Amino acid sequence: MSKEEVRLGFGDKFQPKSIEIAPGDPTPWDPSQKFRILGTRVPRLDGQAKVTGEARYGIDVRLPGMLYGKILRCPLPAATVSTIDVSAARRAPGVRAALALVKPGDSLRFAGAEIAAVAAESPEAAEDALAAIRVSYTPRAFTVDPAAARKAEAPPVFEGGEAKTRTSAGDMPSGRKPLPRKGNVQGPRATTRGDVEAGFRQAAAIVEGTYVTQVQTHSALETHGLAAQWDGDELTVWASTQGISGVRDELARELAIPASKVRVHCQYMGGGFGAKFGARAEGLAAARLAREAGRPVKLFLDRREEQLATGNRPASVQEIKLGATADGKLCALQLLVHGNGGTNGNTGTSAPAKNIYGCENLKTEEYDVFTNAGPSTAMRAPGHPQGAFALEAAMDELAAKLKMDPLEFRIQNDPSEVRRAEFRLGAERIGWKGRDARRDTKDPAVKRGVGVGAAVWYNGSDLGYRCTVTIHPDGSAAVEHGLQDLGTGSRTMVGIVAAEELGLPLERVAVRIGDTALPPGPESGGSGTTLGSAPTVRAAAYHARQKVAEAVAGKWKVPADQIAWAEGSFSAKSDPSKHATWAEACGMLPESGVTASADRAPDHEDAWKRFTNGAQFVEVAVDVETGQVRVEKVVAVHDCGVVVNSLTAESQVQGGVLQGISYALYENRVLDRPTGKMVNPNLEQYKILGSRDVPEIQVVFVNVWDGVNNTHSVGIGEPSTVPTAAAVANAVSHAVGARVTRLPITPEVVLDAVDRARGGRA
C-alpha cells in the first residue's frame, strides 16, 4: 500500500485527503479531470440489438434436439409427502425424462412448492405429462395471515428446530448465530444506541404510529429459468440471472461436479430486482432432466409460477416512536418490526431508521413472522422502502407536532452534507415553499399534496473480480469481464470506463461480458455492479496502456518511466521531439498486440464518505370523493459517486421511481385464507402501474468524488427506489390532511384518511 493525497468532495467543496492505494491500482481521478465520454449521455451499446429483436435472451434459446421442461407444484399450503411416483409420466407421449424433486416424508410449506419435473418434445406434452405424476399428501394445518401466525395457538410453519433463513445469495452466512424462534415468530434482531428511555424523557414532542406494508412480487418481464446442455461430463447453460458465477457454483455443488466443468452464459436478461441468484430449483431440474434425457432441456417458468414461487418483498408491521426536543433535535427513536417473508426470514426494515437521520438514542427490535406462503427474497434495497415509509411518515408527524416545516426538520437532523444539499435542490425544483397554496384546486373534489422522502444505501465492494484488456496494433481495444447485464446498461458502462482510460472512441472498444469463461465479474446485487466493475476495468485499461508505453519506450530506446501520456498521445519526457499518437504507438506493438489484466483492488477505507444518498419529492392529485390518486411529478435527486453514463443512470432512477410508485399505489399479493392459495398470480389481477400512470420525472445527479475506489463510481439501482413510496404517502397525507398508515394506498385507504380528516370514524 502507498499513501497518496487526493481531493475529495462535491460541488465546490473539496478537501485534500491522504488515502492508501493498493499496489498497481491507479490513483482516483481528480475533480479537475476533463472527461471525454464518461458522465455524458451515451446510448447503450446493445440498444439497437434490443429494439430490433436481434438480442437473444435466455428464454429465446433454441438448441438442436431441445426438450421442454415443466414443474409440478404442490396444491396445498402445508402438507407432508406420503408417496410420489413419476413412472407413468416417464412413459407419457413425448416425455424423455422425469424426476421427483421431493421424497416421502418431506414437508411442503406453501402452495406452489416444487414437487416433480418432466422434459418432453413440446411444452404441451410436458404440461400433459404432469397430470400423470402420482402424489399423495397428508394435509396439515396452515396459516397465511401474519397476525394470526403470531398467536401461540397458530399452526407452526416449521415443525421444530431452527427455521432456515436465506439471504439474497444463499443460506444464512456462516458465523452468524441463528435467532431464537417461538412458534412462528423468530427474533429479535436488536440494535441499541445510547439510552432510548432517557431520550424520550428529554423530548418536548413525541409521536407514535403503526405502519403496514404489503407483499410485493418481483414481476420481472423475463421469468426465471435456464436452458441446459451436457457434452459428456461438461455442462453449459443459458440463464436469466443476476449472477452467472452463482449459477455455476450452485450447479457444480448440487450436481457434484467441478465448477470448471460448468459454463454459464447470460448475454441479455429481462430484469431481476434481487430474485435471480443461483440456479434455483428450476435450474437444477433443467440440468438433471438434460442429463437423464441426454438432450438439451429448456425450463422457464410461466407467469403464474413466477408469482407463486420465485420470491417477493416481505410485508411488515412497524411500530415506530419518535421524540424531539423543543428546538427540533431528534432525541429518541424506537422501532418494533414484525416482518413477514412467508417461509423465509431476514425481513428487517430498520436500516433507514439507523442510518438516515442523526439520533443519539435508538432502539430497534425486528422479528420474522413465518406463514405458509412463498418465500421472500431480496428485492431492490431489501427492507429499505418499508423502513423509509414508516420513518418518513413519523418525521412528518413529529414536525407537525413541533410546528416546524417538515423539510427543514429533516435538514436540521440530517448528518449528511450531501443529502442536505439534495434536499435543497429538490425542494427548489418541486416548489416546496408553495406546496400549501397548491393544495386546493379548481375542482373541489381534487386536492394536491407534496411529500418528501430520503434514501440511503451503502458503498462497499467484494474482491475477486478481474478484467482483461487487449490493445491491438490497429489501435482498437477488447475488454473481457465476466459480469452480466440485467438491462441496466452494464455492458455500456464497461466500455465507457475502458474507452475513457485509453482515450479511445467507444466504437473502438469491443466489450465481452456474460460468460463464466471470462475473467470473473461481480454478481448484480446490492447496487454492486458498477461499484465492483468500473474500478477493475479502469485498472486493466490503465495497465494495458502502460504496456503500450513500454513498447514505445523500447522503440525509442528510453526508459519506460520516461514516457508521458497526455491528451491521447505519448511523448518522451527527456526529448520533447519524440512524440507518437495513439495510432502510431499501437503500430509499434507486436502482431498479437498487448494484454493486461487487473484484479479489483480493496476499497479505500479512509475515503471521504461511506453512504449513497438521495432525496425525492412527489406531487400528487387526490380525488377525495373517489379515493383515486395520481402522481403528477417526481423530482429525484441522487448521488452515486461520479456518474459513468448519465443516460442509463437516469434510466435506473426513473425505473426505481416507477417501481416505487407501483409499490405505493397498486401492487399487493393476495392470499385466500381458507385455501392458502394466491388469488392473483398473474399480471391482470396483480396490479402494476402502466404507461398512463407515469408522471413527469426529473432526475438530478450530484457528482460526489468520494474516493471509495479509483473511479469514485458506485451503484444507483437500490437507492433510486428507497424513498419513493414514502414520498408518495407523505404527499397523499398532505393532500387529504390525515396520515396514510398502510400500503398500497388504494381508494379505500384514501377515503379512510379523508373521513378521519373530516372528523369521522375510520
Tab-separated table of N, CA, C and O in Angstrom, residues 51-99:
chain	number	residue	atom	x	y	z
A	51	VAL	N	-33.917	-3.231	-29.636
A	51	VAL	CA	-35.122	-2.696	-30.270
A	51	VAL	C	-35.437	-3.402	-31.581
A	51	VAL	O	-36.585	-3.393	-32.037
A	52	THR	N	-34.449	-4.033	-32.204
A	52	THR	CA	-34.702	-4.757	-33.452
A	52	THR	C	-35.035	-6.218	-33.225
A	52	THR	O	-35.416	-6.927	-34.161
A	53	GLY	N	-34.887	-6.708	-32.004
A	53	GLY	CA	-35.143	-8.119	-31.723
A	53	GLY	C	-33.954	-9.011	-31.986
A	53	GLY	O	-34.050	-10.235	-31.859
A	54	GLU	N	-32.826	-8.416	-32.342
A	54	GLU	CA	-31.619	-9.210	-32.580
A	54	GLU	C	-31.102	-9.830	-31.289
A	54	GLU	O	-30.532	-10.926	-31.296
A	55	ALA	N	-31.286	-9.142	-30.178
A	55	ALA	CA	-30.801	-9.649	-28.888
A	55	ALA	C	-31.526	-10.936	-28.527
A	55	ALA	O	-32.752	-11.032	-28.659
A	56	ARG	N	-30.775	-11.925	-28.067
A	56	ARG	CA	-31.351	-13.202	-27.688
A	56	ARG	C	-31.179	-13.418	-26.190
A	56	ARG	O	-30.069	-13.471	-25.679
A	57	TYR	N	-32.306	-13.519	-25.517
A	57	TYR	CA	-32.327	-13.736	-24.079
A	57	TYR	C	-32.299	-15.236	-23.792
A	57	TYR	O	-32.492	-16.061	-24.687
A	58	GLY	N	-32.111	-15.583	-22.524
A	58	GLY	CA	-32.107	-16.987	-22.162
A	58	GLY	C	-33.388	-17.686	-22.578
A	58	GLY	O	-33.370	-18.828	-23.045
A	59	ILE	N	-34.515	-16.996	-22.443
A	59	ILE	CA	-35.800	-17.592	-22.777
A	59	ILE	C	-35.964	-17.792	-24.278
A	59	ILE	O	-36.852	-18.526	-24.730
A	60	ASP	N	-35.090	-17.147	-25.081
A	60	ASP	CA	-35.140	-17.284	-26.539
A	60	ASP	C	-34.284	-18.434	-27.069
A	60	ASP	O	-34.304	-18.716	-28.271
A	61	VAL	N	-33.518	-19.080	-26.211
A	61	VAL	CA	-32.555	-20.093	-26.666
A	61	VAL	C	-33.273	-21.251	-27.355
A	61	VAL	O	-34.279	-21.773	-26.867
A	62	ARG	N	-32.748	-21.633	-28.512
A	62	ARG	CA	-33.223	-22.817	-29.240
A	62	ARG	C	-31.997	-23.660	-29.580
A	62	ARG	O	-31.105	-23.206	-30.287
A	63	LEU	N	-31.949	-24.894	-29.105
A	63	LEU	CA	-30.817	-25.780	-29.324
A	63	LEU	C	-31.276	-27.006	-30.111
A	63	LEU	O	-32.422	-27.454	-29.959
A	64	PRO	N	-30.418	-27.571	-30.947
A	64	PRO	CA	-30.793	-28.767	-31.698
A	64	PRO	C	-31.231	-29.892	-30.755
A	64	PRO	O	-30.546	-30.206	-29.784
A	65	GLY	N	-32.388	-30.466	-31.034
A	65	GLY	CA	-32.889	-31.569	-30.220
A	65	GLY	C	-33.397	-31.160	-28.855
A	65	GLY	O	-33.557	-32.016	-27.979
A	66	MET	N	-33.688	-29.879	-28.670
A	66	MET	CA	-34.025	-29.375	-27.335
A	66	MET	C	-35.397	-29.873	-26.864
A	66	MET	O	-36.364	-29.897	-27.623
A	67	LEU	N	-35.453	-30.252	-25.593
A	67	LEU	CA	-36.692	-30.625	-24.923
A	67	LEU	C	-37.182	-29.464	-24.066
A	67	LEU	O	-36.432	-28.518	-23.778
A	68	TYR	N	-38.430	-29.568	-23.615
A	68	TYR	CA	-39.042	-28.507	-22.820
A	68	TYR	C	-39.408	-29.055	-21.443
A	68	TYR	O	-40.041	-30.110	-21.329
A	69	GLY	N	-39.002	-28.342	-20.418
A	69	GLY	CA	-39.236	-28.786	-19.057
A	69	GLY	C	-40.428	-28.103	-18.419
A	69	GLY	O	-40.724	-26.939	-18.709
A	70	LYS	N	-41.106	-28.821	-17.538
A	70	LYS	CA	-42.209	-28.280	-16.748
A	70	LYS	C	-42.119	-28.836	-15.332
A	70	LYS	O	-41.604	-29.946	-15.115
A	71	ILE	N	-42.653	-28.083	-14.375
A	71	ILE	CA	-42.590	-28.472	-12.964
A	71	ILE	C	-43.997	-28.664	-12.410
A	71	ILE	O	-44.888	-27.833	-12.640
A	72	LEU	N	-44.192	-29.765	-11.688
A	72	LEU	CA	-45.416	-29.985	-10.933
A	72	LEU	C	-45.271	-29.309	-9.580
A	72	LEU	O	-44.249	-29.462	-8.908
A	73	ARG	N	-46.326	-28.595	-9.158
A	73	ARG	CA	-46.261	-27.824	-7.912
A	73	ARG	C	-47.338	-28.293	-6.932
A	73	ARG	O	-48.409	-28.743	-7.330
A	74	CYS	N	-47.011	-28.126	-5.672
A	74	CYS	CA	-47.914	-28.559	-4.607
A	74	CYS	C	-49.171	-27.686	-4.597
A	74	CYS	O	-49.078	-26.455	-4.617
A	75	PRO	N	-50.368	-28.299	-4.532
A	75	PRO	CA	-51.604	-27.508	-4.491
A	75	PRO	C	-52.005	-27.072	-3.085
A	75	PRO	O	-52.962	-26.320	-2.921
A	76	LEU	N	-51.269	-27.554	-2.079
A	76	LEU	CA	-51.646	-27.307	-0.689
A	76	LEU	C	-50.656	-26.366	-0.010
A	76	LEU	O	-49.458	-26.399	-0.298
A	77	PRO	N	-51.115	-25.539	0.933
A	77	PRO	CA	-50.206	-24.626	1.628
A	77	PRO	C	-49.348	-25.299	2.691
A	77	PRO	O	-48.312	-24.753	3.077
A	78	ALA	N	-49.763	-26.468	3.168
A	78	ALA	CA	-48.973	-27.199	4.162
A	78	ALA	C	-49.331	-28.677	4.065
A	78	ALA	O	-50.506	-29.045	4.154
A	79	ALA	N	-48.311	-29.497	3.856
A	79	ALA	CA	-48.564	-30.928	3.690
A	79	ALA	C	-47.269	-31.697	3.862
A	79	ALA	O	-46.175	-31.132	3.810
A	80	THR	N	-47.432	-33.001	4.061
A	80	THR	CA	-46.300	-33.925	4.053
A	80	THR	C	-46.484	-34.870	2.871
A	80	THR	O	-47.601	-35.354	2.618
A	81	VAL	N	-45.413	-35.121	2.144
A	81	VAL	CA	-45.479	-36.047	1.016
A	81	VAL	C	-45.600	-37.469	1.557
A	81	VAL	O	-44.742	-37.919	2.321
A	82	SER	N	-46.669	-38.166	1.158
A	82	SER	CA	-46.852	-39.559	1.563
A	82	SER	C	-46.214	-40.493	0.553
A	82	SER	O	-45.419	-41.364	0.906
A	83	THR	N	-46.576	-40.319	-0.720
A	83	THR	CA	-45.980	-41.128	-1.792
A	83	THR	C	-45.804	-40.254	-3.022
A	83	THR	O	-46.542	-39.275	-3.214
A	84	ILE	N	-44.855	-40.635	-3.856
A	84	ILE	CA	-44.674	-39.949	-5.142
A	84	ILE	C	-44.150	-40.957	-6.154
A	84	ILE	O	-43.258	-41.757	-5.851
A	85	ASP	N	-44.733	-40.927	-7.358
A	85	ASP	CA	-44.372	-41.875	-8.412
A	85	ASP	C	-44.405	-41.142	-9.747
A	85	ASP	O	-45.463	-40.645	-10.167
A	86	VAL	N	-43.257	-41.061	-10.427
A	86	VAL	CA	-43.172	-40.357	-11.712
A	86	VAL	C	-43.091	-41.331	-12.885
A	86	VAL	O	-42.914	-40.911	-14.032
A	87	SER	N	-43.227	-42.631	-12.632
A	87	SER	CA	-43.007	-43.616	-13.699
A	87	SER	C	-44.024	-43.473	-14.823
A	87	SER	O	-43.676	-43.622	-16.005
A	88	ALA	N	-45.279	-43.201	-14.492
A	88	ALA	CA	-46.288	-43.043	-15.546
A	88	ALA	C	-45.988	-41.816	-16.397
A	88	ALA	O	-46.197	-41.826	-17.620
A	89	ALA	N	-45.517	-40.756	-15.776
A	89	ALA	CA	-45.141	-39.560	-16.542
A	89	ALA	C	-43.981	-39.859	-17.474
A	89	ALA	O	-43.934	-39.368	-18.609
A	90	ARG	N	-43.064	-40.683	-17.020
A	90	ARG	CA	-41.901	-41.024	-17.852
A	90	ARG	C	-42.335	-41.785	-19.112
A	90	ARG	O	-41.675	-41.720	-20.145
A	91	ARG	N	-43.465	-42.502	-19.024
A	91	ARG	CA	-43.967	-43.267	-20.169
A	91	ARG	C	-44.947	-42.472	-21.027
A	91	ARG	O	-45.417	-42.967	-22.059
A	92	ALA	N	-45.263	-41.251	-20.621
A	92	ALA	CA	-46.259	-40.454	-21.345
A	92	ALA	C	-45.743	-40.065	-22.728
A	92	ALA	O	-44.527	-39.985	-22.949
A	93	PRO	N	-46.647	-39.812	-23.691
A	93	PRO	CA	-46.227	-39.461	-25.049
A	93	PRO	C	-45.309	-38.240	-25.076
A	93	PRO	O	-45.613	-37.209	-24.473
A	94	GLY	N	-44.185	-38.378	-25.750
A	94	GLY	CA	-43.265	-37.267	-25.940
A	94	GLY	C	-42.328	-36.996	-24.788
A	94	GLY	O	-41.419	-36.178	-24.906
A	95	VAL	N	-42.523	-37.688	-23.667
A	95	VAL	CA	-41.688	-37.429	-22.489
A	95	VAL	C	-40.372	-38.195	-22.615
A	95	VAL	O	-40.350	-39.379	-22.952
A	96	ARG	N	-39.269	-37.514	-22.324
A	96	ARG	CA	-37.949	-38.137	-22.421
A	96	ARG	C	-37.228	-38.205	-21.076
A	96	ARG	O	-36.194	-38.860	-20.961
A	97	ALA	N	-37.740	-37.514	-20.060
A	97	ALA	CA	-37.130	-37.572	-18.728
A	97	ALA	C	-38.149	-37.104	-17.703
A	97	ALA	O	-39.009	-36.267	-17.991
A	98	ALA	N	-38.057	-37.657	-16.505
A	98	ALA	CA	-38.918	-37.237	-15.402
A	98	ALA	C	-38.183	-37.499	-14.100
A	98	ALA	O	-37.442	-38.477	-13.984
A	99	LEU	N	-38.390	-36.633	-13.137
A	99	LEU	CA	-37.723	-36.832	-11.849
A	99	LEU	C	-38.540	-36.226	-10.726
A	99	LEU	O	-39.255	-35.232	-10.915
